[in-house]
Short mmCIF file of C-alpha atoms in Angstrom, two decimals:
data_model
loop_
_atom_site.label_atom_id
_atom_site.label_comp_id
_atom_site.label_asym_id
_atom_site.label_seq_id
_atom_site.Cartn_x
_atom_site.Cartn_y
_atom_site.Cartn_z
CA MET A 262 -4.90 -23.63 0.58
CA GLN A 263 -6.54 -22.58 -3.18
CA VAL A 264 -9.67 -20.91 -3.35
CA GLN A 265 -11.25 -20.72 -7.10
CA GLY A 266 -13.67 -18.50 -8.75
CA ALA A 267 -12.28 -15.38 -6.54
CA GLN A 268 -9.82 -12.66 -7.26
CA ALA A 269 -7.36 -10.90 -5.03
CA HIS A 270 -7.62 -8.15 -7.42
CA ARG A 271 -9.10 -5.12 -9.23
CA GLU A 272 -9.71 -4.92 -12.89
CA GLY A 273 -6.24 -2.59 -12.97
CA GLY A 274 -4.54 -4.77 -10.38
CA GLU A 275 -4.35 -2.88 -7.76
CA PRO A 276 -5.16 -6.06 -4.13
CA THR A 277 -8.39 -6.47 -2.66
CA VAL A 278 -7.04 -8.84 -0.08
CA MET A 279 -4.06 -7.91 2.25
CA LEU A 280 -2.20 -11.40 1.52
CA ASP A 281 0.50 -11.29 3.44
CA ARG A 282 0.57 -10.69 7.42
CA ALA A 283 1.81 -11.73 10.46
CA PHE A 284 -0.14 -12.44 13.82
CA ALA A 285 0.82 -12.32 17.36
CA LEU A 286 -1.73 -15.50 18.22
CA PRO A 287 -0.09 -19.09 19.95
CA ASN A 288 -0.25 -21.09 16.91
CA VAL A 289 -1.42 -19.32 13.72
CA MET A 290 1.49 -17.19 12.66
CA ALA A 291 1.85 -15.88 9.34
CA LEU A 292 -0.72 -15.96 6.19
CA ARG A 293 1.16 -15.34 2.75
CA GLY A 294 -0.59 -15.10 0.01
CA ALA A 295 1.24 -17.35 -3.09
CA GLY A 296 -1.10 -17.09 -6.06
CA ASP A 297 -3.55 -15.17 -7.65
CA PHE A 298 -4.35 -15.95 -11.78
CA GLU A 299 -7.59 -16.86 -13.67
CA ALA A 300 -9.68 -16.91 -10.67
CA VAL A 301 -7.63 -19.36 -8.54
CA VAL A 302 -5.90 -17.49 -5.55
CA THR A 303 -3.76 -19.56 -3.74
CA MET A 304 -2.58 -18.87 -0.02
CA GLY A 305 -0.81 -21.48 3.05
CA ILE A 306 -1.27 -20.11 6.59
CA GLY A 307 1.60 -20.63 8.97
CA LEU A 308 1.08 -22.21 11.93
CA ALA A 309 3.53 -23.06 15.20
CA LYS A 310 3.11 -26.78 15.50
CA ARG A 311 1.24 -28.97 13.52
CA ILE A 312 -2.89 -29.21 14.59
CA PRO A 313 -5.82 -30.90 13.24
CA PHE A 314 -7.82 -27.91 11.47
CA HIS A 315 -11.17 -27.48 9.44
CA VAL A 316 -12.15 -24.98 6.86
CA HIS A 317 -15.80 -23.82 6.47
CA ARG A 318 -17.25 -22.45 3.18
CA LEU A 319 -19.43 -19.12 4.40
CA THR A 320 -22.36 -17.40 3.05
CA ASN A 321 -24.10 -13.80 3.13
CA PRO A 322 -21.42 -12.49 2.84
CA GLY A 323 -19.29 -15.33 1.48
CA ARG A 324 -16.25 -16.59 3.05
CA ILE A 325 -14.08 -19.51 4.51
CA ALA A 326 -13.38 -19.47 7.74
CA ILE A 327 -10.74 -21.63 9.06
CA ASP A 328 -10.36 -23.22 12.94
CA VAL A 329 -7.41 -24.34 13.84
#
């Protein structure tokens, strides 16, 4: 997944988002950062099995929700 117009770091380069995480959930196993360059943040979500999902862009505060 790519998020455009976003940054996962501060001006000094320190990260603002934890992009490498493991989860003890039934289907969501991991979140892995794949890039943060020129206002495009790329990440992958590791699932235990292939099932349908929906991505929602939410506001106030701005965020993304993924229903798996």
